[in-house]
Coordinates of C-alpha atoms and ligand atoms in Angstrom, one line a residue:
X4 CA -14.9 -27.7 -1.4
X5 CA -14.8 -24.2 -1.3
X6 CA -12.0 -22.7 -2.9
X7 CA -11.1 -18.9 -2.0
X8 CA -8.5 -16.4 -3.1
X9 CA -6.2 -17.2 0.1
X10 CA -5.9 -21.0 -1.0
X11 CA -5.0 -20.0 -4.5
X12 CA -2.3 -17.9 -3.1
X13 CA -1.0 -21.2 -1.2
X14 CA -0.5 -23.1 -4.5
X15 CA 3.4 -23.3 -5.1
X16 CA 4.2 -22.2 -8.8
X17 CA 6.7 -24.0 -10.6
X18 CA 10.0 -22.5 -10.6
X19 CA 11.2 -23.4 -13.7
X20 CA 9.2 -21.6 -16.7
X21 CA 7.4 -24.1 -18.9
X22 CA 5.8 -23.3 -22.4
X23 CA 2.4 -24.0 -23.1
X24 CA 2.1 -27.2 -25.1
X25 CA -0.7 -29.1 -26.7
X26 CA -2.1 -32.1 -24.9
X27 CA -4.3 -35.0 -26.2
X28 CA -7.1 -35.7 -23.6
X29 CA -8.4 -38.6 -24.8
X30 CA -5.2 -40.3 -23.6
X31 CA -4.2 -40.8 -19.7
X32 CA -0.5 -38.8 -20.7
X33 CA -2.0 -36.5 -23.1
X34 CA -0.1 -37.9 -25.9
X35 CA -1.7 -38.7 -29.1
X36 CA -1.4 -42.7 -30.1
X37 CA -3.3 -44.3 -33.5
X38 CA -5.1 -46.5 -30.9
X39 CA -6.8 -43.6 -29.0
X40 CA -7.4 -41.9 -32.2
X41 CA -9.4 -45.2 -33.6
X42 CA -11.1 -45.5 -30.5
X43 CA -12.2 -42.1 -31.1
X44 CA -13.1 -42.2 -34.1
X45 CA -15.2 -45.5 -33.3
X46 CA -17.3 -43.6 -30.5
X47 CA -17.7 -40.5 -33.1
X48 CA -19.1 -43.1 -35.6
X49 CA -21.0 -45.5 -33.7
X50 CA -22.2 -43.1 -30.3
X51 CA -24.6 -45.9 -29.1
X52 CA -22.1 -48.7 -29.1
X53 CA -19.8 -49.7 -26.0
X54 CA -16.7 -49.2 -27.7
X55 CA -14.3 -48.5 -25.5
X56 CA -11.0 -50.6 -25.0
X57 CA -12.1 -51.6 -21.6
X58 CA -15.7 -52.9 -22.8
X59 CA -14.0 -54.2 -25.8
X60 CA -11.8 -56.7 -23.4
X61 CA -14.8 -57.4 -21.5
X62 CA -17.0 -58.6 -24.6
X63 CA -13.5 -61.0 -25.6
X64 CA -13.1 -62.2 -21.8
X65 CA -16.7 -62.7 -21.7
X66 CA -17.1 -64.9 -24.8
X67 CA -13.7 -67.1 -23.9
X68 CA -15.6 -67.9 -20.7
X69 CA -18.8 -69.2 -22.2
X70 CA -19.3 -73.0 -21.7
X71 CA -19.6 -73.9 -25.4
X72 CA -17.7 -75.9 -27.7
X73 CA -14.4 -74.5 -28.9
X74 CA -15.3 -74.3 -32.2
X75 CA -18.2 -72.1 -31.7
X76 CA -16.6 -69.4 -29.6
X77 CA -13.5 -69.6 -32.7
X78 CA -16.8 -69.0 -35.1
X79 CA -17.7 -66.0 -32.9
X80 CA -14.1 -64.6 -32.9
X81 CA -14.0 -64.8 -36.6
X82 CA -17.2 -63.3 -37.1
X83 CA -16.4 -60.2 -34.7
X84 CA -13.2 -59.7 -36.3
X85 CA -14.6 -59.8 -39.9
X86 CA -13.0 -62.7 -40.6
X87 CA -15.5 -65.2 -41.9
X88 CA -15.6 -65.9 -45.8
X89 CA -18.9 -64.1 -46.6
X90 CA -19.2 -63.2 -50.3
X91 CA -18.1 -59.7 -49.4
X92 CA -15.0 -60.7 -48.0
X93 CA -14.5 -63.3 -50.6
X94 CA -14.8 -60.6 -53.0
X95 CA -12.6 -58.4 -51.6
X96 CA -9.9 -60.9 -51.5
X97 CA -10.8 -61.2 -55.2
X98 CA -11.3 -65.1 -54.8
X99 CA -15.0 -64.3 -56.3
X100 CA -16.2 -62.1 -58.8
X101 CA -19.1 -60.1 -57.1
X102 CA -20.0 -59.7 -53.2
X103 CA -23.7 -60.3 -53.7
X104 CA -25.5 -62.8 -51.6
X105 CA -26.0 -65.9 -52.7
X106 CA -29.2 -66.6 -51.0
X107 CA -31.3 -63.4 -51.7
X108 CA -29.3 -61.8 -54.4
X109 CA -30.8 -58.5 -53.6
X110 CA -27.7 -57.6 -51.3
X111 CA -24.3 -57.6 -50.4
X112 CA -23.5 -60.5 -48.1
X113 CA -21.5 -58.9 -45.1
X114 CA -21.3 -60.8 -41.8
X115 CA -23.9 -58.5 -40.8
X116 CA -26.2 -59.4 -43.6
X117 CA -25.4 -63.5 -43.4
X118 CA -26.1 -63.7 -39.7
X119 CA -28.8 -61.2 -39.1
X120 CA -30.2 -59.1 -41.8
X121 CA -31.4 -62.1 -44.6
X122 CA -34.8 -63.4 -44.6
X123 CA -34.0 -66.7 -43.1
X124 CA -31.8 -65.1 -40.3
X125 CA -34.2 -62.2 -39.6
X126 CA -36.9 -65.0 -39.0
X127 CA -34.8 -66.8 -36.6
X128 CA -33.8 -63.5 -34.6
X129 CA -37.3 -62.8 -34.2
X130 CA -38.3 -65.9 -32.8
X131 CA -35.2 -65.5 -30.3
X132 CA -35.3 -63.5 -27.1
X133 CA -32.5 -61.4 -28.6
X134 CA -33.3 -57.9 -30.5
X135 CA -31.3 -57.1 -33.7
X136 CA -30.6 -53.5 -34.4
X137 CA -31.9 -52.4 -37.6
X138 CA -29.0 -51.1 -39.8
X139 CA -28.9 -50.0 -43.4
X140 CA -25.6 -49.3 -43.4
X141 CA -23.9 -52.3 -44.5
X142 CA -20.3 -51.2 -43.8
X143 CA -21.3 -50.9 -40.1
X144 CA -18.7 -52.5 -37.9
X145 CA -19.9 -56.1 -37.4
X146 CA -17.9 -55.9 -33.9
X147 CA -19.9 -53.1 -32.9
X148 CA -23.0 -54.6 -33.8
X149 CA -22.3 -58.2 -31.9
X150 CA -21.0 -56.4 -28.9
X151 CA -24.2 -54.3 -28.9
X152 CA -26.1 -57.0 -28.8
X153 CA -24.2 -58.8 -26.3
X154 CA -23.9 -56.2 -23.9
X155 CA -25.7 -56.6 -20.4
X156 CA -26.9 -60.0 -21.7
X157 CA -26.5 -62.7 -18.8
X158 CA -23.8 -65.7 -19.5
X159 CA -26.6 -68.2 -20.7
X160 CA -28.4 -65.6 -22.7
X161 CA -25.1 -64.9 -24.5
X162 CA -24.4 -68.6 -24.9
X163 CA -27.7 -68.6 -26.7
X164 CA -26.9 -65.8 -29.0
X165 CA -23.7 -67.1 -29.9
X166 CA -24.9 -70.7 -30.5
X167 CA -27.7 -68.8 -32.8
X168 CA -25.4 -66.7 -34.8
X169 CA -23.7 -70.3 -35.6
X170 CA -26.5 -72.1 -36.3
X171 CA -27.4 -69.3 -38.5
X172 CA -24.0 -69.7 -40.3
X173 CA -24.6 -73.6 -40.4
X174 CA -27.7 -73.3 -42.1
X175 CA -26.4 -70.7 -44.7
X176 CA -23.6 -72.7 -45.4
X177 CA -25.4 -76.3 -46.1
X178 CA -28.1 -74.3 -48.4
X179 CA -24.9 -72.6 -50.8
X180 CA -22.6 -75.3 -50.6
X181 CA -25.1 -78.4 -50.4
X182 CA -28.0 -76.9 -51.7
X183 CA -30.0 -78.0 -48.7
X184 CA -32.7 -75.8 -46.8
X185 CA -32.9 -76.1 -43.2
X186 CA -36.4 -75.2 -41.4
X187 CA -36.1 -72.6 -39.0
X188 CA -37.2 -74.4 -35.9
X189 CA -34.5 -76.7 -36.6
X190 CA -31.8 -74.3 -36.6
X191 CA -32.8 -72.6 -33.6
X192 CA -33.5 -76.4 -32.1
X193 CA -29.9 -77.2 -33.4
X194 CA -28.6 -74.2 -31.5
X195 CA -30.3 -75.2 -28.2
X196 CA -29.4 -78.8 -28.5
X197 CA -25.7 -78.0 -28.9
X198 CA -25.8 -75.7 -25.8
X199 CA -27.7 -78.4 -23.7
X200 CA -25.2 -81.4 -25.1
X201 CA -21.9 -79.5 -24.1
X202 CA -23.2 -78.3 -20.6
X203 CA -24.3 -81.7 -19.8
X204 CA -21.4 -83.3 -20.6
X205 CA -19.1 -80.6 -19.1
X206 CA -21.1 -81.4 -16.0
X207 CA -20.7 -85.2 -16.1
X208 CA -17.4 -85.3 -17.1
X209 CA -15.2 -81.6 -16.9
X210 CA -11.7 -83.0 -17.6
X211 CA -13.2 -84.5 -20.8
X212 CA -13.9 -81.2 -22.0
X213 CA -11.1 -79.4 -20.4
X214 CA -8.6 -81.8 -22.6
X215 CA -10.9 -82.6 -25.6
X216 CA -8.8 -85.6 -26.5
X217 CA -8.7 -87.0 -22.8
X218 CA -5.1 -86.4 -22.6
X219 CA -3.2 -84.5 -20.1
X220 CA -1.4 -81.7 -21.1
X221 CA 2.5 -81.9 -21.5
X222 CA 4.6 -79.4 -20.6
X223 CA 6.3 -78.4 -23.3
X224 CA 10.7 -78.8 -23.6
X225 CA 13.1 -77.7 -26.0
X226 CA 14.6 -80.0 -28.2
X227 CA 18.2 -81.3 -27.8
X228 CA 20.8 -79.0 -29.2
X229 CA 21.6 -80.5 -32.3
X230 CA 25.5 -81.9 -32.8
X231 CA 27.8 -79.9 -35.4
X232 CA 28.0 -81.3 -38.2
X233 CA 31.4 -82.2 -38.9
X234 CA 32.9 -81.3 -42.5
Ligands
LIG25 ZN1 -28.9 -62.2 -48.9

């Protein structure tokens, strides 16, 4: 729409005088908050990652809606929040003396290293239809990496990606804690078989998956009030 001088003159002015003010234009109300500052810092650090709050919530709702066993979805939630017990995380919590990867002994074992980067993990991802971004900065936010990988995947592909992450972590644990080496094709097959078995059972017995023990959920009722103790 063309705005001419006559239209501008018709715009009513405020009767009261207001001083100029500083506004934070990354927030709808113009107010700075730690949350909006954090979101801006993430976008500046990882400009290619879809890091808005909206896409972050989309990631979580996509994750929880997957047709996968709950333990795998909870595993992925922990991985995305950097809560898995990688050697780096254990070292940060002073549980172990050094953060070096116990498998390759060449690098700090961040979660990105354990799930995506060390040799066996890399080979599994190379055989998969998914692209793992190359990254050299080990401090890179694992959430951004996983969210970037999951972005724009169809539900079935996202289910396979999450199942593969779990299978990589499972084979890592088998090797570290039991000294057992799982062949790459076995890890991939394990992820696919878990996926297939769960979805087959879900189609056949949907109520058994909804209530894993087969019991109906009971409505919580408060306990009866305690009687006063007489002294
Ligand atoms: Zn390693």
